[in-house]
Structures are given as C-alpha cells and as structure tokens.
Amino acid sequence: MERTVTAPTQGARGTARPATAPPHPPTTTSHPQRIAIIGGGPGGLYAAALLKRLRPDRKITLWERNAPDDTFGFGVVLSDETLGGIEHADPAVYEALQQHFTRWDDIDIVHRNTRHTSGGHGFAALGRQQLLEILHARCRELGVELRFRTEAPYPAWLAETYDLVIAADGVHSTTREAYAQEFRPRLTTHRCRYLWLAADFAFDAFRFEIAETEHGVMQLHGYPYSADASTVIVEMREEVWRAAGFNESEPDTTSSSVDRCAKIFADALGGRPLRANKSTWTTFRTVVNDRWSHGNVVLLGDAAHTAHFSIGSGTKLAVEDALALAACLEERPTLAEALAAYEEERRPVVESTQRAARASLEWFENLPLYLDQPPRQFAFNLLTRSRRVTHDNLRLRDPHFTAAVEGEFGCPPATPPMFTPFRLRGLTLRNRVVVSPMDMYSATDGVPGDFHLVHLGARALGGAGLVMTEMVCVSAEGRITPGCAGLYTDQQAEAWQRIATFIHSQAPGTALGIQLGHSGRKGSTKLMWEGMDEPLAGDGNWPLVAASPIPYRPDSQTPHELTRTQLTTIREQFTAAARRAADASFDLLELHCAHGYLLSGFLSPLTNHRTDAYGGPLAARLRFPLEVFDAVREVWPDDRPMTVRISATDWADGGTTAEDAVGIARAFVAHGADAIDVSTGQVVGDERPEYGRSYQTPFADRIRHETGAPVIAVGAISSWDDVNSLILAGRTDLCALARPHLYDPNWTLHAAAEQEYEGPGVVWPVPYRAGSRRPRAGRTDAPKPRLTLNS
Ligand SMILES: Cc1cc2nc3c(=O)[nH]c(=O)nc-3n(C[C@H](O)[C@H](O)[C@H](O)COP(=O)(O)OP(=O)(O)OC[C@H]3O[C@@H](n4cnc5c(N)ncnc54)[C@H](O)[C@@H]3O)c2cc1C
Ligand SMILES: Cc1cc2nc3c(=O)[nH]c(=O)nc-3n(C[C@H](O)[C@H](O)[C@H](O)COP(=O)(O)O)c2cc1C
C-alpha cells in the first residue's frame, strides 16, 4: 500500500536533498505497476496518460507543485512528426489538440526596414495552458492521480516505494541534482538574456525582428498560438541587456522591462502592449546528462536535456520522450532493458536536436556579425542557421524566395551557388569546391609517383574548382612519415611538374594548389594505416624539432627546441620549396599552419613555451609563422594566391580559442594571405572536439565576418546541399571536402548531374561526356493497374 501521507517532501525549488538511499534495482518485469511521476509539465502528463492507457490497472501518481491553472510561458510549437506520433499513440489527445491548433506557413524576417518572407514551412502551435488542460483531462479520464499544489516526495523515498519513478521535473530538476553522481549532468550557461512574453493578437507568420538600439542589438522571436495571442520572446546579449539597464529582479506585469520591450518592438507589435506571466529575464542553460536513468529512476524532458527555444523543441522533445519511454516499457522484458532502450532510442535524436539548437543559439549570440549582410542573404542565413533547413529544402518550400536570394548573391540563372566562380588574386576558380589536402603516405623518398598522378589527376578530372596536394614537406626531416611527399630535391620537382602538366592539359578548368609544411614534433611516425602518430620503430627514426621540447604523445620523441639559426634554415627550406612549386606551375600555395605541425606548434600556447621573441603572447607566437609566410610570399609569383590553413581551436583548455583564431587570421591577412583555410584541432593529444555535420564551419564563418577575408570551410561537409547552403548564407567562400573525394573522385561532376546543372561552373571531360547523366535504374515491366472493375 502506498504511504503517501508520510511521504517526505522536497524542499523549496532548487534545494535538492541528496539521495540518501540508492534507488531500487530495476524489477524483472518492464511493466511497472506503481509509477511515480515528478512534474506535471507536458512530458510528465503525457507519459502518465500513455502509461495508464496502455495498462489501465496501473497505479500512477503525478505530483505537480503548481495549481492546474498556473502556467508559465505561452504558446508551444509541435511539428508534424510529433503530432503523427501522438495521433498514433492516443487519438483522443490528438483530436483534442487538433481543435486548438493555430497553423501557419510563413517565416518573416524583418531587418533594417526590409521584410523578407519565406513560405511553405508548416507550423502548428497552441497555448501551453491549453495543452496542459487537454493532458489534465486525459489523465483524469484514464484514472491517473494528479496531485496539484503538492511538492513531490524525495526521489529516494519514491524509488523505494514505487516500481518506477519518472523525473519530469523540468530544467531545474531536483531529482537530477539528487542523483548528480549517477546522471553526471553538465549545465552550460549561454550569453544571451531573454524574456518570455505574449501579445494579444496573432502574428500572421513566425516573426524574427532585429532592433539595432543605442545599447546594441536585440531580437524578437514571435509566433501565434491562438486566434488572438502570440508568444513573444525578446533576447539580447548579456552586455546589451546590462547597457540597456534592464533589471532581473523586476519581473512581472508591472515591470518596466515589458513596456520597454513593447516600445522597442512597436513596429512588430503594431503599437500593442506586451503581457508577462511570471516572466523573468533568463539566461538559457543547455542541460546534458551522461546517463538518463539510475536504478528505477528515469529522467524525461527538460530534466534530461534542453534545446534553445529558437528551434522550438523543448515541448516536442518532452512529448517524444514520453512516447518512447512508454513504448520501450511495453516492448522490453525487463525494466533495465526498457530504460536502456529508451535512452538508446532518444539520445541520438536529442543530441542532434541539441547540436542544431546550439548552432541556432550561437547564431543569435553572434547576430551583430551578420547585420551588414545584404538583406536577402541575411534572411537566408537566419533560416539556415541551425543547418536543419538547407538551400535545397528551402528551394522546395519556397522557390521564389530562394531564387531572390540567389539573384542578390549573383548566381546566373539556373546556377546553384556552388557553381559560381570565385576569384583569388589572379586566379579565378570556376566553382567553390576544393579537394582538401590529403596525405597519401605513398611517396618514395619524398618523390610523388604514379599513384599521385592518378590520384590527383582523377580528382582534377572530377570537376572541383581547386585540387590541393597533400602536405608537401620542405625537408626530409620535415616529413610526417617515410611515405610523405616532399619538394626539396630536383627529382621531386620534376615529379610534381609531371602531375601539374597532366592536370593543366587534361583538366584545364581545375586549379592545382600545393600545401607546404613541416611536421615539427609530429614527424618520424608510421604510415597512417600502420599506426597514426605512432613513432617509427627503432632505426628509421629521425630527430624532431619544434617550437618547444614537448612530445606529442607520451610515447613520442621529445623534439629539440629550434635555435634561431635553425629557424632561419627552415624558413629558407620553405622559400626553396616555394620557388620549385612556382616553377612546377602550381596555381596556388597554401602554408600549413594547422594540426600541430611545426608552424601550428608555434601558434598554440599549449605547444609553444618559448621565452624568446618567438614565444609568449599571440603576437610573439605568430612571429615565426609570419616570417615564413613573408619569405614565401616574396618568392611566390605576385599574381598567384597564397592561403593559410589554421587550427581555429585546439579543443583543449588553455589552447587556441575561436577568438585567438580571428587574431591569427587577421595577422596573416595583413601580411597578404588571400584566404584562410579554417580547420581545427590535432594540436594536442588530449583534445575534445565537438564533431558533427560541418562542425568547423562556425569558426570559418566567424573569421570571414570579423576579418572580411575570404575563407575555406572544411570538415564533415558532405552534400552539395550543404555546400550551396554554406556559400549562399555567406558562412564561407569555398568548401573543402576531403573524405567525400576519397569516396567519389567525381564528386563535383556528380553534384552537377544531380542538380541538372550544365553551365561553365563545371565541365565534364570530353571523353566522359557519354556518362554525364546518372545511369538509369532498372525498371519493372509488370503491367500497371489501370482498370477498376465494379463487381
Ligand atoms: C518560463 C518558461 C516559459 C516557457 N514557455 C514556453 C512556451 O511558451 N512555449 C514552449 O514551447 N516552451 C516553453 N518553455 C519551455 C518548455 O517549458 C519546456 O521545454 C517543456 O515544457 C519541457 O517539458 P517538461 O515536461 O520536461 O518540463 P516542464 O514543462 O518544465 O515541467 C516540469 C514541471 O515539474 C514541476 N516540478 C518540478 N519539480 C517539482 C517537484 N519537486 N514537485 C512537484 N512538481 C515539480 C514544475 O512545476 C513543472 O510544472 C518555457 C520554459 C520556461 C522556463
Ligand atoms: C587521409 C587523409 C589525409 C589528410 N592529410 C592532410 C594533409 O596532408 N594536410 C591537411 O591540411 N589536412 C589533411 N587532412 C585533413 C583534411 O584535409 C580535412 O581537413 C579533414 O579530413 C576534414 O574534412 P572531411 O570531413 O571532408 O574529410 C587529411 C585527411 C585525410 C582523411
């Protein structure tokens, strides 16, 4: 029998008492009969309704500290996918929701007196209170015990008393904190302040409006949720909020904040007032948990994860969690398996949403960077900020809008952005695709052979605007492995000349670039497939040099700190290689200052501990790489461009940051770099990169907008849709793709065929023209059903 009368309740919000007793080991059956739910938000209520509906003999008790008619926030947006899940799982809830939805298609972006509308998006929203009332009614109808105005008992007590405890207690979850050691939560606080408000009229679209005030940039996110009400969120950077004199201890309707926001966004609101509801200025927190369940306690919704409101996913994720948890509990034989399956199913979806949400929130944090973009490009940039909406799906949703953005960008008719030319000094690239440098570890004594001719030749025929060589080393000791190519002997120069001659004669529209580098402390290692970064065994090793005597890995050689004389020698090796590269008729030269190799090692504070003029603050750490850049620029022909590849972050504490990267890029640009090729990491062994689709692009984007210099984005850019989106949004000028070109040397030709593009941005080699269409798929000769005969 449940002992609710004596249940010890939790203290005030945020005062989590540690879990004194471990939660129950999971029961052997996954069909828990007695379920406790902490929190009556959308996640907890929907889980309660589903679980009770699936097994009416269950005893489900839900605690909610607020009254049933208390509500925080206003409208919630649900996607068609989520609604499909609800319709399938509980048509009664779906029917009730249907009656209250407000639907609309457009997104309006208002910026500097221009309004751009993108259509075809399909949103559905309703009041949060309405949603909660529907769920309250459904829970009551099904027999869930709802205890409003009641603090939930301690989770440890609940875990002992119930078969399953669902912690749906929101972003401030005290359950999560009580079991912090087990769930291992990580909370990241972001840089903007926002206020959640409402207006008593319905916007006719999702509205983003930018206000450039004397204190800084503020933005409004607004969307309708009923025939006469809209959610309005006002957001700005912390420093703008402070400069504007807003006050966090002054919430609610009486607050001057609300009136000031209404004045600032008077145009958007048509002069109407804004309304608060226990609204306070908040700083968004991203919640991540290493684990979502412990024993018989499971996290759900905001307690487990949050996603920034700008992609409107908090309620959607909570409802989807409830659907998945209920299904897993039905499907799996034990509670432990059910909770593991729930997490396994939901975690990838949640992580992908959180990545998109993070990109979106960072976009809004960095909004001032984009204000000067042409208005349509600004709108396109905003729409594609989370990378979930792309050029191709916007084209399907609203071809007129996309065509207008392309027109403003300068795309000739029927020309996707990726097939527009780009000029770097005297070199015009016919399209925006670059074959990223890739070491093939297949040279003999630094001499590129037939493999390189075929490898680079095939990719040049494959249609990219620019094909880069691998890192070509400026000395034998500067190689990474014995298989690395070099340009320090005449024989090597002749071999490169042969490759360049082939490419220039057989793939005349493709430019060929050389990447020059020196391995530094990452040299004298095995071929990639024999053990990446592993020191050579025994005799073959050669001594290493670097900015400072710090080994790359615990088992790596300790490099010698370079003396001034040695620095001069290495600089001269770079200029000698550059002269040979010019003679071999390379079109572009890239200086490799990334990935922890010699020049990169000077830039990072983690690998440069020098106390002379080449170490210390960034300006000093830049000194040697800039000296090399200047010396190479001096001998490299004037009309041929030079780019610099950098690691824009070390992904490690105390290392290069995105801000430093802007400084590094700015310095190279001031010395004459024509573009910055923006990679990241590989500088220290204990890095923690945040991988994901086009995950390095935000660094390129920032450098492009802060320095005004052209950039090359690289890293997990794999579809032509991504390339078009990144270029049209102004996040990059060129896109480098490495592994996709190993998968498909004809990547660019195929991108053209798939987009039915036939202009000058890419030309099929004459002997290949017969194959310039995707081969037809097999067809079935079975007769189609054509007649309907009435019986
Ligand atoms: C101020 C605010 C306004 C918002 N407005 C909107 C909006 O307009 N539209 C939108 O889409 N999203 C909005 N959100 C986000 C949205 O609330 C969440 O993403 C979504 O509701 C997640 O659902 P949930 O069930 O996980 O948590 P929540 O909806 O946060 O529900 C958690 C519930 O648990 C209760 N609770 C917590 N601890 C205890 C306890 N110990 N005992 C009893 N009860 C407890 C809380 O009172 C709360 O009702 C808002 C968030 C906030 C903070
Ligand atoms: C086999 C291989 C070799 C590479 N060699 C180099 C190199 O020599 N120089 C360099 O700057 N980057 C090198 N890279 C990194 C790529 O240029 C690119 O930055 C990285 O693979 C991310 O792009 P992707 O996701 O398109 O593969 C190499 C990558 C691969 C897969």
XYZ file of N, CA, C and O and ligand atoms in Angstrom, residues 435-441 469-472 480 484 515 528-529 532 590 592-595 597 645 677-680 682 695-696 713-718 736-742, ligand 2:
207
model
N 39.240 20.161 -53.401
C 39.671 18.857 -52.884
C 40.661 19.163 -51.774
O 41.742 19.708 -52.012
N 40.255 18.855 -50.543
C 41.064 19.223 -49.375
C 42.379 18.447 -49.378
O 42.431 17.315 -49.868
N 43.445 19.031 -48.823
C 44.725 18.309 -48.797
C 44.597 16.975 -48.068
O 44.037 16.913 -46.983
N 45.106 15.941 -48.694
C 45.069 14.617 -48.055
C 46.381 13.885 -48.283
O 46.729 13.554 -49.427
N 47.073 13.644 -47.193
C 48.333 12.900 -47.254
C 48.038 11.472 -47.695
O 47.157 10.814 -47.128
N 48.744 11.003 -48.685
C 48.514 9.639 -49.200
C 49.577 8.666 -48.693
O 49.513 7.472 -48.942
N 50.610 9.183 -48.046
C 51.666 8.336 -47.462
C 52.182 7.333 -48.496
O 52.480 6.191 -48.171
N 47.200 19.462 -53.195
C 48.056 18.311 -52.897
C 47.970 18.031 -51.403
O 47.464 18.840 -50.629
N 48.526 16.909 -51.021
C 48.745 16.656 -49.600
C 49.763 17.660 -49.057
O 50.349 18.433 -49.833
N 50.016 17.611 -47.742
C 51.095 18.443 -47.199
C 52.396 17.974 -47.841
O 52.787 16.808 -47.706
N 53.034 18.872 -48.569
C 54.300 18.557 -49.233
C 55.393 19.132 -48.336
O 55.367 20.317 -47.983
N 56.181 13.784 -42.145
C 55.480 13.153 -41.027
C 55.889 11.684 -40.959
O 56.207 11.155 -39.903
N 55.710 10.342 -46.861
C 55.211 11.679 -47.208
C 55.983 12.269 -48.386
O 57.189 12.046 -48.530
N 50.196 22.380 -50.840
C 50.244 22.739 -49.424
C 51.657 22.447 -48.928
O 52.110 21.297 -48.981
N 49.949 6.090 -41.977
C 48.637 6.204 -41.317
C 48.052 4.832 -40.976
O 47.575 4.601 -39.882
N 48.103 3.921 -41.951
C 47.453 2.620 -41.739
C 48.301 1.666 -40.919
O 47.869 0.568 -40.608
N 48.671 5.609 -36.807
C 48.665 7.075 -36.913
C 49.387 7.710 -35.716
O 49.103 7.349 -34.568
N 49.478 26.946 -50.355
C 48.912 27.047 -49.001
C 50.004 26.745 -47.986
O 50.701 25.731 -48.092
N 50.875 25.462 -44.432
C 50.193 24.604 -43.447
C 50.565 25.054 -42.036
O 51.653 24.751 -41.539
N 49.662 25.792 -41.411
C 49.882 26.258 -40.032
C 48.841 25.629 -39.118
O 48.390 26.266 -38.150
N 48.427 24.403 -39.436
C 47.377 23.747 -38.645
C 47.853 22.397 -38.136
O 48.971 21.955 -38.427
N 46.977 21.774 -37.344
C 47.093 20.351 -36.974
C 48.337 19.994 -36.177
O 48.776 18.847 -36.184
N 51.475 20.685 -36.590
C 52.775 20.555 -37.249
C 53.620 21.780 -36.892
O 53.205 22.616 -36.099
N 46.355 27.517 -43.864
C 45.451 26.649 -43.096
C 45.781 26.778 -41.617
O 46.953 26.675 -41.228
N 42.130 29.007 -44.630
C 41.534 27.666 -44.711
C 41.356 27.216 -43.259
O 42.332 26.991 -42.535
N 40.096 27.104 -42.836
C 39.826 27.018 -41.396
C 39.515 25.585 -40.962
O 38.399 25.102 -41.086
N 40.547 24.930 -40.445
C 40.384 23.613 -39.849
C 40.451 23.791 -38.338
O 40.497 24.926 -37.834
N 40.455 22.684 -37.593
C 40.599 22.770 -36.135
C 41.381 21.562 -35.628
O 41.498 20.540 -36.305
N 43.849 18.690 -33.617
C 45.007 17.824 -33.894
C 46.320 18.442 -33.417
O 47.392 18.097 -33.896
N 30.987 20.801 -38.626
C 31.213 21.293 -37.269
C 32.288 22.377 -37.175
O 32.339 23.100 -36.180
N 33.140 22.499 -38.193
C 34.181 23.538 -38.116
C 33.743 24.845 -38.781
O 34.418 25.864 -38.674
N 35.936 26.693 -45.780
C 35.421 25.871 -44.676
C 35.713 24.418 -45.004
O 35.708 24.026 -46.166
N 35.943 23.631 -43.964
C 36.265 22.210 -44.171
C 35.784 21.412 -42.966
O 35.655 21.958 -41.871
N 35.541 20.142 -43.198
C 35.209 19.259 -42.080
C 33.764 18.826 -42.081
O 32.870 19.625 -41.789
N 33.544 17.547 -42.433
C 32.200 16.961 -42.399
C 31.177 17.754 -43.215
O 30.023 17.880 -42.831
N 31.658 18.319 -44.322
C 30.728 18.924 -45.291
C 30.583 17.853 -46.369
O 31.540 17.550 -47.070
N 29.431 17.251 -46.476
C 29.420 16.077 -47.344
C 28.408 16.091 -48.457
O 28.461 15.260 -49.337
N 36.022 22.974 -48.707
C 36.973 21.892 -48.978
C 36.383 20.587 -48.471
O 35.853 20.520 -47.364
N 36.475 19.567 -49.294
C 35.962 18.247 -48.921
C 37.094 17.244 -49.079
O 37.705 17.177 -50.146
N 37.356 16.490 -48.049
C 38.448 15.508 -48.113
C 37.877 14.112 -48.335
O 37.836 13.614 -49.465
N 37.372 13.482 -47.270
C 36.918 12.089 -47.401
C 35.856 11.883 -48.477
O 35.904 10.859 -49.174
N 34.934 12.825 -48.672
C 33.986 12.612 -49.779
C 34.693 12.429 -51.124
O 34.194 11.744 -52.012
N 35.893 13.030 -51.272
C 36.624 12.860 -52.525
C 37.386 11.536 -52.582
O 37.848 11.144 -53.654
N 37.549 10.894 -51.437
C 38.107 9.534 -51.480
C 36.999 8.571 -51.892
O 37.219 7.589 -52.603
C 43.699 10.526 -45.494
C 43.711 11.956 -45.053
C 44.881 12.691 -45.134
C 44.919 14.040 -44.757
N 46.053 14.773 -44.940
C 46.040 16.121 -44.744
C 47.125 16.937 -45.119
O 48.118 16.466 -45.663
N 47.047 18.255 -44.852
C 45.952 18.826 -44.266
O 45.921 20.018 -44.044
N 44.899 18.073 -43.928
C 44.907 16.747 -44.174
N 43.789 16.008 -43.891
C 42.608 16.678 -43.341
C 41.619 17.026 -44.471
O 42.168 17.963 -45.381
C 40.330 17.608 -43.909
O 40.622 18.811 -43.241
C 39.631 16.647 -42.949
O 39.643 15.316 -43.439
C 38.172 17.053 -42.730
O 37.477 17.091 -43.939
P 36.417 15.924 -44.387
O 35.423 15.800 -43.288
O 35.819 16.447 -45.673
O 37.183 14.644 -44.579
C 43.757 14.650 -44.256
C 42.594 13.884 -44.151
C 42.545 12.576 -44.565
C 41.229 11.819 -44.478
